[in-house]
Coordinates of N, CA and C in Angstrom, one line a residue:
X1 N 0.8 -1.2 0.0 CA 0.0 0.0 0.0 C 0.9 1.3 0.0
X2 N 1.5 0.8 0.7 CA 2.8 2.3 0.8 C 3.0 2.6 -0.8
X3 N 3.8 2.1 -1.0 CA 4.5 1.8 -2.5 C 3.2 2.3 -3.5
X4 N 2.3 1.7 -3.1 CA 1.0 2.6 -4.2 C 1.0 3.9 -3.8
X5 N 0.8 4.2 -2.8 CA 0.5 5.6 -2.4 C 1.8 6.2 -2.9
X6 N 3.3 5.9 -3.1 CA 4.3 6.9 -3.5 C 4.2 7.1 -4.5
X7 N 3.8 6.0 -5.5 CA 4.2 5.9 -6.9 C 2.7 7.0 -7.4
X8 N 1.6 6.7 -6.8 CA 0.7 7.5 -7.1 C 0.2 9.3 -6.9
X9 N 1.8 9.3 -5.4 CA 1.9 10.5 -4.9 C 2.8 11.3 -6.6
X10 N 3.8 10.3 -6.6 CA 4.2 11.0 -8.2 C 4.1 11.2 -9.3
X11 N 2.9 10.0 -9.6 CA 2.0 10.9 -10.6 C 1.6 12.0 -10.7
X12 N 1.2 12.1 -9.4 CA 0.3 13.4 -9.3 C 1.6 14.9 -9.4
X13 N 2.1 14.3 -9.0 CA 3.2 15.8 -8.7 C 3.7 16.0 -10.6
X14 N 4.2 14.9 -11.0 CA 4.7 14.8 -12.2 C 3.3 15.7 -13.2
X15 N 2.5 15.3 -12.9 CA 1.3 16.1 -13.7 C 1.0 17.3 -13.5
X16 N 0.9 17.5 -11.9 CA 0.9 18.8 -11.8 C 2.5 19.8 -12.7
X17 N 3.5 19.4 -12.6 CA 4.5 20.0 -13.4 C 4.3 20.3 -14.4
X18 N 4.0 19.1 -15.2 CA 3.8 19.2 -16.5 C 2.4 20.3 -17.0
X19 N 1.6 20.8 -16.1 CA 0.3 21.2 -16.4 C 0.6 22.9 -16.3
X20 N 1.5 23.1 -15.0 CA 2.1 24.4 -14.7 C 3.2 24.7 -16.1
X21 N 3.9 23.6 -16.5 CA 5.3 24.1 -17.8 C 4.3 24.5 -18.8
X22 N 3.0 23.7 -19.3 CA 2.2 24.2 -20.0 C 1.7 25.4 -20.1
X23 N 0.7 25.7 -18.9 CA 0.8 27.1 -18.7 C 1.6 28.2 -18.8
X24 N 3.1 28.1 -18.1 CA 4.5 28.9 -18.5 C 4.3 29.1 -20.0
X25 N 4.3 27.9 -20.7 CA 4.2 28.2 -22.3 C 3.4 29.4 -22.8
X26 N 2.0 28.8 -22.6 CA 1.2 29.6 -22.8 C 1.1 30.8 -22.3
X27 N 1.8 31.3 -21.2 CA 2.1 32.9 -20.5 C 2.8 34.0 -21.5
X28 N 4.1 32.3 -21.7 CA 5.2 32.9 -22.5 C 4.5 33.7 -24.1
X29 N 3.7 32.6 -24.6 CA 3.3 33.7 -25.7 C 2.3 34.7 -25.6
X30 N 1.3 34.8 -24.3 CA 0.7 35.9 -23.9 C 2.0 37.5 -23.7
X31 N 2.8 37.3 -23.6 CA 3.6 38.3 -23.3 C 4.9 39.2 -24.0
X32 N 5.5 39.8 -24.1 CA 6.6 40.6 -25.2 C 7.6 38.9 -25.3
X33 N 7.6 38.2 -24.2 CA 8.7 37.1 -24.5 C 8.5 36.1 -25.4
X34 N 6.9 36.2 -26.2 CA 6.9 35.8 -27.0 C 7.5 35.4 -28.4
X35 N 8.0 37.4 -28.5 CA 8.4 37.6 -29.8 C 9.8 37.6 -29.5
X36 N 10.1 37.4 -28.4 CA 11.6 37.4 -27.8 C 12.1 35.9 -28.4
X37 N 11.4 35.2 -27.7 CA 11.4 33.7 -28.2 C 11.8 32.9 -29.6
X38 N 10.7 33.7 -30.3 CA 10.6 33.6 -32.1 C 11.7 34.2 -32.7
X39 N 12.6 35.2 -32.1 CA 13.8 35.7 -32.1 C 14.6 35.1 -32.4
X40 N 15.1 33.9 -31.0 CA 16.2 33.6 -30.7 C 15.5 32.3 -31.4
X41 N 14.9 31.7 -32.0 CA 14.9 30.8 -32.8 C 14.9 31.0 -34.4
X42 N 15.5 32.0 -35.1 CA 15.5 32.6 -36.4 C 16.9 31.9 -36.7
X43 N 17.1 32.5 -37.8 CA 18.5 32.2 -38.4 C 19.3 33.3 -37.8
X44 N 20.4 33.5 -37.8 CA 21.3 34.8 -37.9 C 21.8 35.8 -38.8
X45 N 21.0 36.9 -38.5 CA 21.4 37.7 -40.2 C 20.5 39.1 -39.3
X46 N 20.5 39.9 -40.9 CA 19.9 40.9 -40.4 C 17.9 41.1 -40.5
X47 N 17.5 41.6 -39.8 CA 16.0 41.6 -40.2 C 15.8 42.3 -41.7
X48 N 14.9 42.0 -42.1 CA 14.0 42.6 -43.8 C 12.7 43.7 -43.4
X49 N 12.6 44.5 -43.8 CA 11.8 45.2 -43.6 C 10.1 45.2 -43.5
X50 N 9.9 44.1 -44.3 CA 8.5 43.1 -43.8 C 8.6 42.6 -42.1
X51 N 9.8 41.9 -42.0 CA 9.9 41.2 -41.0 C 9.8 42.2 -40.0
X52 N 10.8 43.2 -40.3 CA 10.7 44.2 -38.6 C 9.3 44.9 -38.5
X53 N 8.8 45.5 -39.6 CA 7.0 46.0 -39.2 C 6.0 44.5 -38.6
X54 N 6.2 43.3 -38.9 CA 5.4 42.3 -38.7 C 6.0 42.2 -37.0
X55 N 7.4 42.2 -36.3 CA 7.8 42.1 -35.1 C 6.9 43.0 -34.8
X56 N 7.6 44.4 -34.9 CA 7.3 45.7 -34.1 C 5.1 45.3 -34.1
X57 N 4.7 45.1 -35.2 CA 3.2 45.3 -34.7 C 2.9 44.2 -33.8
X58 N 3.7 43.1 -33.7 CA 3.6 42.1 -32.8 C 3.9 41.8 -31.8
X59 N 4.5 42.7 -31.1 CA 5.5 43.4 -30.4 C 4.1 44.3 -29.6
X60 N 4.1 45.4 -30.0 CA 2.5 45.9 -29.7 C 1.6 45.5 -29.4
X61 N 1.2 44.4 -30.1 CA -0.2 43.7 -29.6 C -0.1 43.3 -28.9
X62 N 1.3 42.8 -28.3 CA 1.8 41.5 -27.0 C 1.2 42.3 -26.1
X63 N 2.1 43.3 -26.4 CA 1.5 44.2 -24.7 C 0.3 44.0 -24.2
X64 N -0.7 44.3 -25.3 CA -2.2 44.5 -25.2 C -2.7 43.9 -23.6
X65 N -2.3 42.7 -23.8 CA -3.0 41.7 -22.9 C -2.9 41.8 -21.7
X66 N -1.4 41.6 -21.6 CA -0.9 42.1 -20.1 C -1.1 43.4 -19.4
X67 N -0.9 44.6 -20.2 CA -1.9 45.4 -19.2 C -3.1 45.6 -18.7
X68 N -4.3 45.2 -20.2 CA -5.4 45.2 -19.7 C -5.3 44.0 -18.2
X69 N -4.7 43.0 -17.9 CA -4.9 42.3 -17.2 C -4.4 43.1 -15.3
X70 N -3.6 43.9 -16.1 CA -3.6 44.8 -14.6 C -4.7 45.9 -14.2
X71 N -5.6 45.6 -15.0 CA -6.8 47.0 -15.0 C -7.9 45.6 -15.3
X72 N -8.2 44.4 -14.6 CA -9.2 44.1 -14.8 C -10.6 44.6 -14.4
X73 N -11.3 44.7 -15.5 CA -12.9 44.8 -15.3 C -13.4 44.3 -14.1
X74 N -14.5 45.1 -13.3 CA -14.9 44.6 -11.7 C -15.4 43.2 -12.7
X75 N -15.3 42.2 -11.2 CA -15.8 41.3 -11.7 C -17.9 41.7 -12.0
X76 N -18.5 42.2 -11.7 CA -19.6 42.6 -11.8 C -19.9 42.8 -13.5
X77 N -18.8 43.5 -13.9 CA -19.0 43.6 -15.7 C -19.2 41.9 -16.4
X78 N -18.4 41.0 -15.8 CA -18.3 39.9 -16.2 C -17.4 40.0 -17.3
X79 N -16.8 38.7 -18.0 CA -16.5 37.8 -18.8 C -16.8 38.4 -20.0
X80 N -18.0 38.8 -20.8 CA -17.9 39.3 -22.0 C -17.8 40.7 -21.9
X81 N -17.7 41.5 -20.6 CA -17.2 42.8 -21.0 C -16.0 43.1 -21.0
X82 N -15.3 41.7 -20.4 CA -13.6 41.8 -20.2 C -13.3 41.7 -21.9
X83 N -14.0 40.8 -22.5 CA -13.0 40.3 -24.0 C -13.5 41.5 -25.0
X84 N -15.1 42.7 -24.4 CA -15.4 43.5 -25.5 C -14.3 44.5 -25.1
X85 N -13.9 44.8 -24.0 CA -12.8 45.6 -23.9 C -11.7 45.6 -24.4
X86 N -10.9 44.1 -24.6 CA -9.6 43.7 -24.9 C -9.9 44.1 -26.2
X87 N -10.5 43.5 -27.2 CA -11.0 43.7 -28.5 C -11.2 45.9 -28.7
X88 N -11.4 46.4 -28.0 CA -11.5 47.4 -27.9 C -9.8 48.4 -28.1
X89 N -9.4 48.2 -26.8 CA -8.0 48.3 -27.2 C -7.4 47.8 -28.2
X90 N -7.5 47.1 -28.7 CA -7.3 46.6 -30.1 C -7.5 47.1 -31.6
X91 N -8.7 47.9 -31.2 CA -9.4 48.5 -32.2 C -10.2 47.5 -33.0
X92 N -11.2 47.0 -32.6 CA -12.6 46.1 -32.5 C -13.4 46.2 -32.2
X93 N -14.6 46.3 -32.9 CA -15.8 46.2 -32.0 C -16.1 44.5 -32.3
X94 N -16.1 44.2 -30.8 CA -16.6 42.5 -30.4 C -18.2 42.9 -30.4
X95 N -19.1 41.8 -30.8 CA -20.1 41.6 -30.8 C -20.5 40.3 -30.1
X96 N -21.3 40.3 -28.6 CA -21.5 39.3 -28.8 C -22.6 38.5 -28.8
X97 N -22.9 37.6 -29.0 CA -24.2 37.1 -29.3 C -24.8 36.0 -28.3
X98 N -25.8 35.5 -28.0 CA -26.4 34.6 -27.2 C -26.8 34.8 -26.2
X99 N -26.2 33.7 -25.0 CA -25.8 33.6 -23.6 C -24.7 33.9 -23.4
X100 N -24.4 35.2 -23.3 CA -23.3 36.2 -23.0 C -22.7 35.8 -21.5
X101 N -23.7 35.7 -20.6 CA -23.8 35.0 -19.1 C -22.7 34.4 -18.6
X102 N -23.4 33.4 -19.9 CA -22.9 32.2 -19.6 C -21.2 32.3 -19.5
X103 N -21.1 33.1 -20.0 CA -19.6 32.9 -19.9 C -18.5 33.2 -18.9
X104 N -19.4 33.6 -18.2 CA -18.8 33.7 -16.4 C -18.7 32.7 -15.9
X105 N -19.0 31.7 -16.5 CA -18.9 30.3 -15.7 C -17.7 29.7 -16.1
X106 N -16.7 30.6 -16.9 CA -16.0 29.1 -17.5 C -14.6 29.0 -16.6
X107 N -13.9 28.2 -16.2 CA -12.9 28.0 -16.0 C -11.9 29.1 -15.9
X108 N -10.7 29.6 -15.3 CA -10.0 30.4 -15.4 C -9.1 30.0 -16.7
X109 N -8.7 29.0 -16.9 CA -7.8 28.8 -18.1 C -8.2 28.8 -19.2
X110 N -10.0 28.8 -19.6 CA -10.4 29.2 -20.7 C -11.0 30.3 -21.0
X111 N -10.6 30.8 -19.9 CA -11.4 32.7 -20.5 C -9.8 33.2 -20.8
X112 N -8.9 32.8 -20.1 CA -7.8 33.4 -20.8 C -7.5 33.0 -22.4
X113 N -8.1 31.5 -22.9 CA -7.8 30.8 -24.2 C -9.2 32.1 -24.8
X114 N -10.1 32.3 -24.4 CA -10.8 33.4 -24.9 C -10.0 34.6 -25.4
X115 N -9.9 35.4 -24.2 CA -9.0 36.6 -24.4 C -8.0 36.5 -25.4
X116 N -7.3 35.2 -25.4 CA -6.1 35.1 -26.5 C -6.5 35.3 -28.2
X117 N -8.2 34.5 -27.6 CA -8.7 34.5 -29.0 C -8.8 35.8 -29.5
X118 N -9.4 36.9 -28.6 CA -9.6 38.2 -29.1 C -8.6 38.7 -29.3
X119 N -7.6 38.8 -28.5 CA -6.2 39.7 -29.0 C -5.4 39.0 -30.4
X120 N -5.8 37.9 -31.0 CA -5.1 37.5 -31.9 C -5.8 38.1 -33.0
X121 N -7.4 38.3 -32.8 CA -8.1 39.0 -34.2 C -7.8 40.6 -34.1
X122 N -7.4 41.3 -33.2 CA -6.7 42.3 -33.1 C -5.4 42.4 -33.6
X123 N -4.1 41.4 -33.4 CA -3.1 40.9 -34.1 C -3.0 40.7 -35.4
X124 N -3.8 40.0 -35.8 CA -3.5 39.6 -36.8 C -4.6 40.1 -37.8
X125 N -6.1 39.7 -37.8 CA -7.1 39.8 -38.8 C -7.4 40.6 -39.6
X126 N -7.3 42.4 -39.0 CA -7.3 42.7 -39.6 C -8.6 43.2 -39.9
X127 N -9.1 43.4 -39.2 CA -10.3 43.6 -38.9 C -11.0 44.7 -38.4
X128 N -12.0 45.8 -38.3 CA -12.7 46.4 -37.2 C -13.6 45.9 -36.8
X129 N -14.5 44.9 -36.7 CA -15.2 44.3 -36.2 C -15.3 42.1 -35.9
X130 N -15.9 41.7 -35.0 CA -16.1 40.4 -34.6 C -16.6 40.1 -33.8
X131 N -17.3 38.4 -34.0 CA -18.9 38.1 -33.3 C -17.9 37.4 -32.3
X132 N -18.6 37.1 -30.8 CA -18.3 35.8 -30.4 C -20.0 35.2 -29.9
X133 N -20.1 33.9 -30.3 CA -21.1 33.6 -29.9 C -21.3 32.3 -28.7
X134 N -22.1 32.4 -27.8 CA -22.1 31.7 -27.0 C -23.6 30.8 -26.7
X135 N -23.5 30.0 -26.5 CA -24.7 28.8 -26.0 C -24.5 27.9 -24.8
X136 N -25.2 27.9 -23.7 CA -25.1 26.9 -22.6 C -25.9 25.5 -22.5
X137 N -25.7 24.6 -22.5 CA -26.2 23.6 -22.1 C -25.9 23.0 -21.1
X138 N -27.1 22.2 -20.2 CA -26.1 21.1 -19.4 C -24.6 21.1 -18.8
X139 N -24.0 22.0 -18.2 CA -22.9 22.0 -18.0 C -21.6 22.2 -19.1
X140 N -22.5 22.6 -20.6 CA -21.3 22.8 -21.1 C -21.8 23.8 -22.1
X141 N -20.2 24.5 -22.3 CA -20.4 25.6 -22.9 C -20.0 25.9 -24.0
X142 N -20.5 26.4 -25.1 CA -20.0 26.3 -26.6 C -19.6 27.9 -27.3
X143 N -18.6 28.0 -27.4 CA -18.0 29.4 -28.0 C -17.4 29.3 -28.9
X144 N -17.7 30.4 -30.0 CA -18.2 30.3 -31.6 C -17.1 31.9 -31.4
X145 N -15.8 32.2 -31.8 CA -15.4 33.2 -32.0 C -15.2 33.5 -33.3
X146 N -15.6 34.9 -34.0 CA -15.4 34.5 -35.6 C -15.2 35.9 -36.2
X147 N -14.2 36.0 -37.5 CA -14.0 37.3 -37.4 C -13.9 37.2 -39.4
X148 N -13.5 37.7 -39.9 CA -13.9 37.6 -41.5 C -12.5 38.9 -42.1
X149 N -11.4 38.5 -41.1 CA -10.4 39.1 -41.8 C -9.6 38.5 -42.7
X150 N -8.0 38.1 -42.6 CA -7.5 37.9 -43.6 C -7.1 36.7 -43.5
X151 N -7.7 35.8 -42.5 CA -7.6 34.2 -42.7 C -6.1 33.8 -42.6
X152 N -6.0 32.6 -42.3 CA -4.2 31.6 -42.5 C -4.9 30.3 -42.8
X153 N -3.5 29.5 -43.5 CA -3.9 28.0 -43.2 C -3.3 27.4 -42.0
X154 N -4.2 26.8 -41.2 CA -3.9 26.1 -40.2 C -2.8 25.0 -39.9
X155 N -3.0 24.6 -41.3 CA -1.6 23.5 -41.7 C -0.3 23.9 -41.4
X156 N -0.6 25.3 -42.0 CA 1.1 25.6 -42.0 C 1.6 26.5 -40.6
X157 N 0.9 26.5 -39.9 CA 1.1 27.0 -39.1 C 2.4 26.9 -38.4
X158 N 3.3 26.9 -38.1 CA 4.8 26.5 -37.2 C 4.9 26.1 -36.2
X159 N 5.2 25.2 -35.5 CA 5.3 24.3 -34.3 C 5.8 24.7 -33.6
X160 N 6.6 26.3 -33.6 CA 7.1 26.6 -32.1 C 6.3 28.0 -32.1
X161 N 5.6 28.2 -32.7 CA 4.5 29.5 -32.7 C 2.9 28.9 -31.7
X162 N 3.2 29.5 -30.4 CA 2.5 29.0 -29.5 C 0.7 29.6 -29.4
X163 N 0.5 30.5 -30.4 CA -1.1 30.9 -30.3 C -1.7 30.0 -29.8
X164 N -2.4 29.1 -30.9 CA -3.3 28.4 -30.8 C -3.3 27.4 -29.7
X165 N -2.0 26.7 -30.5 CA -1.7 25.6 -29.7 C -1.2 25.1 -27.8
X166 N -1.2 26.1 -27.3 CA -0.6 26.5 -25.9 C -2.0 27.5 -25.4
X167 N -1.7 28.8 -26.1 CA -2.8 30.0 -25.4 C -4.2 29.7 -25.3
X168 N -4.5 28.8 -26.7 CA -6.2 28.7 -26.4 C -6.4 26.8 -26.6
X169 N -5.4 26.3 -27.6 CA -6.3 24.7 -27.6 C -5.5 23.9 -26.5
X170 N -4.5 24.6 -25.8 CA -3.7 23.8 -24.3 C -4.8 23.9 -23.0
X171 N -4.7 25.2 -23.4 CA -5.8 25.7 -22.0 C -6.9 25.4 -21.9
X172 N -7.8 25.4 -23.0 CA -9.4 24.5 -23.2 C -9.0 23.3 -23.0
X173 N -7.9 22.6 -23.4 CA -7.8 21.1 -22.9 C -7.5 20.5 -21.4
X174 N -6.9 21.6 -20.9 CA -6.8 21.4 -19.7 C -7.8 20.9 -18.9
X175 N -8.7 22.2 -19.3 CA -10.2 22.1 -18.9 C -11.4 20.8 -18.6
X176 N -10.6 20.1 -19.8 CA -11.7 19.1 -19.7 C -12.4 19.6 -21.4
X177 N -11.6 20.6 -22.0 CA -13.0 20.7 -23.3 C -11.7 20.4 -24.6
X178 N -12.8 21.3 -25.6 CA -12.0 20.7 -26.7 C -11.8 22.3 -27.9
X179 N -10.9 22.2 -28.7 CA -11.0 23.5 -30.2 C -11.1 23.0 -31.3
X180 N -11.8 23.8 -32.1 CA -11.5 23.5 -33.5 C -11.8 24.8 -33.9
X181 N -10.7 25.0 -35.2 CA -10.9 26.5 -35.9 C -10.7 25.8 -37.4
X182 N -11.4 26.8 -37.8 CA -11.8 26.8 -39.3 C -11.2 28.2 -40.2
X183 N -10.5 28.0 -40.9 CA -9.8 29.4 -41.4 C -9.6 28.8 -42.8
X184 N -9.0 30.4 -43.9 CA -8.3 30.0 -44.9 C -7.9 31.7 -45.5
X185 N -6.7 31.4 -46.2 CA -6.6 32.9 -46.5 C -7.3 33.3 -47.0
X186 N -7.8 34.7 -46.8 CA -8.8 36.0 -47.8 C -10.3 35.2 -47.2
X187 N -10.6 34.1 -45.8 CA -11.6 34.0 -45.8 C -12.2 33.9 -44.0
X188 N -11.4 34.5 -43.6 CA -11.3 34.6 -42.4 C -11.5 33.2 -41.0
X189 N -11.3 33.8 -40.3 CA -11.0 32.6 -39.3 C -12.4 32.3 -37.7
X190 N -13.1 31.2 -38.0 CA -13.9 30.5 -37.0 C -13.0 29.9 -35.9
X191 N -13.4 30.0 -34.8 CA -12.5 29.3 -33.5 C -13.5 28.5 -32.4
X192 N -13.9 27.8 -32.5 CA -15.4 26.6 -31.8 C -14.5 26.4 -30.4
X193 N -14.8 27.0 -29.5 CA -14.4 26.4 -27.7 C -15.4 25.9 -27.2
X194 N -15.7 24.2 -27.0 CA -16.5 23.5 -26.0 C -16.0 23.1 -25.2
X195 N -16.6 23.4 -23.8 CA -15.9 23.3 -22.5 C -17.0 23.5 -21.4
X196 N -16.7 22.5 -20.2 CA -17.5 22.5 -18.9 C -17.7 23.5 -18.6
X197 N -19.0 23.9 -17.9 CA -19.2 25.1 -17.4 C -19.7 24.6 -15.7
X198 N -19.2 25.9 -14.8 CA -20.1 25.5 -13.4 C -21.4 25.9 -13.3
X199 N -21.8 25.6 -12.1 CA -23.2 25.8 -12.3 C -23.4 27.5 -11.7
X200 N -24.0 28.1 -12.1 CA -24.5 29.3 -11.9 C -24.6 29.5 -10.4

């Protein structure tokens, strides 16, 4: 029994590690050490003029996040007036649709996979406007973020480029839920977050 209980004490610790480096990940690209990162993994040479406006605006948007996070919304505004804000600072108008509510219920690690969602259609899309839509059922919650700017292919996306993969489909997984996004260039990008919700 002993021996079960150690080996099972280390599971648990080994998971919790692994669950926290995850997170770090995902912090790391919430923040300027993102672009820090994408840096020190380039070749060695000098930057191109595409390349430095594409840092420097990316570079800017990093910020976005982390400050609003030091100026959070009373909790009283809730959840979708945190992400209409973020999107705001961004230069967006978020729209959102449904059970707006509902979305105070979700987990701490998937309102931030939210937020990520917004600051990246700020980042990248290209956009002044986007929906998010939300529906509650039975304990689970379904968020529909969607924006109709300038789209990517998912495919090619780069494997040490942590958006998706770390900020918002790490974090919903944590959760207990699941992502899928639908995109393509010149056709803009859908982002589906299903995930547990508590009870009200």
């Amino acid at each position: 029994t002993a021996s079960l209980e150690e080996a099972d004490r280390r599971t648990r610790a080994r998971l919790l590690r692994e669950t926290e480096g995850r997170e770090s990940i995902a912090l790391l690209h919430d923040t300027l050490l993102g672009e820090i990162d994408a840096l020190a993994r380039r070749e060695p040479g000098p930057l191109g003029a595409l390349e430095r406006e594409r840092i420097a605006a990316s570079l800017e948007s990093s910020a976005m996040l982390p400050a609003l996070r030091e100026e959070r919304a009373p909790a009283a505004d809730g959840v979708g007036a945190r992400l209409v804000a973020i999107a705001a600072a961004g230069g967006v108008r978020l729209v959102l649709e449904g059970d707006a509510a509902a979305l105070d219920v979700v987990p701490d690690p998937a309102g931030a996979a939210l937020e990520q969602c917004v600051v990246n259609i700020a980042r990248h899309a290209g956009v002044a406007e986007a929906w998010v839509a939300v529906a509650a059922s039975e304990g689970r919650l379904s968020v529909t973020v969607v924006d109709e700017g300038v789209g990517f292919d998912p495919g090619t996306v780069p494997h040490d480029r942590l958006g998706l993969s770390e900020s918002v489909r790490g974090r919903v997984e944590r959760c207990g839920g699941a992502v899928r996004v639908w995109s393509s260039p010149g056709a803009g990008t859908s982002v589906h977050l299903d995930m547990p919700a508590e009870e009200r």
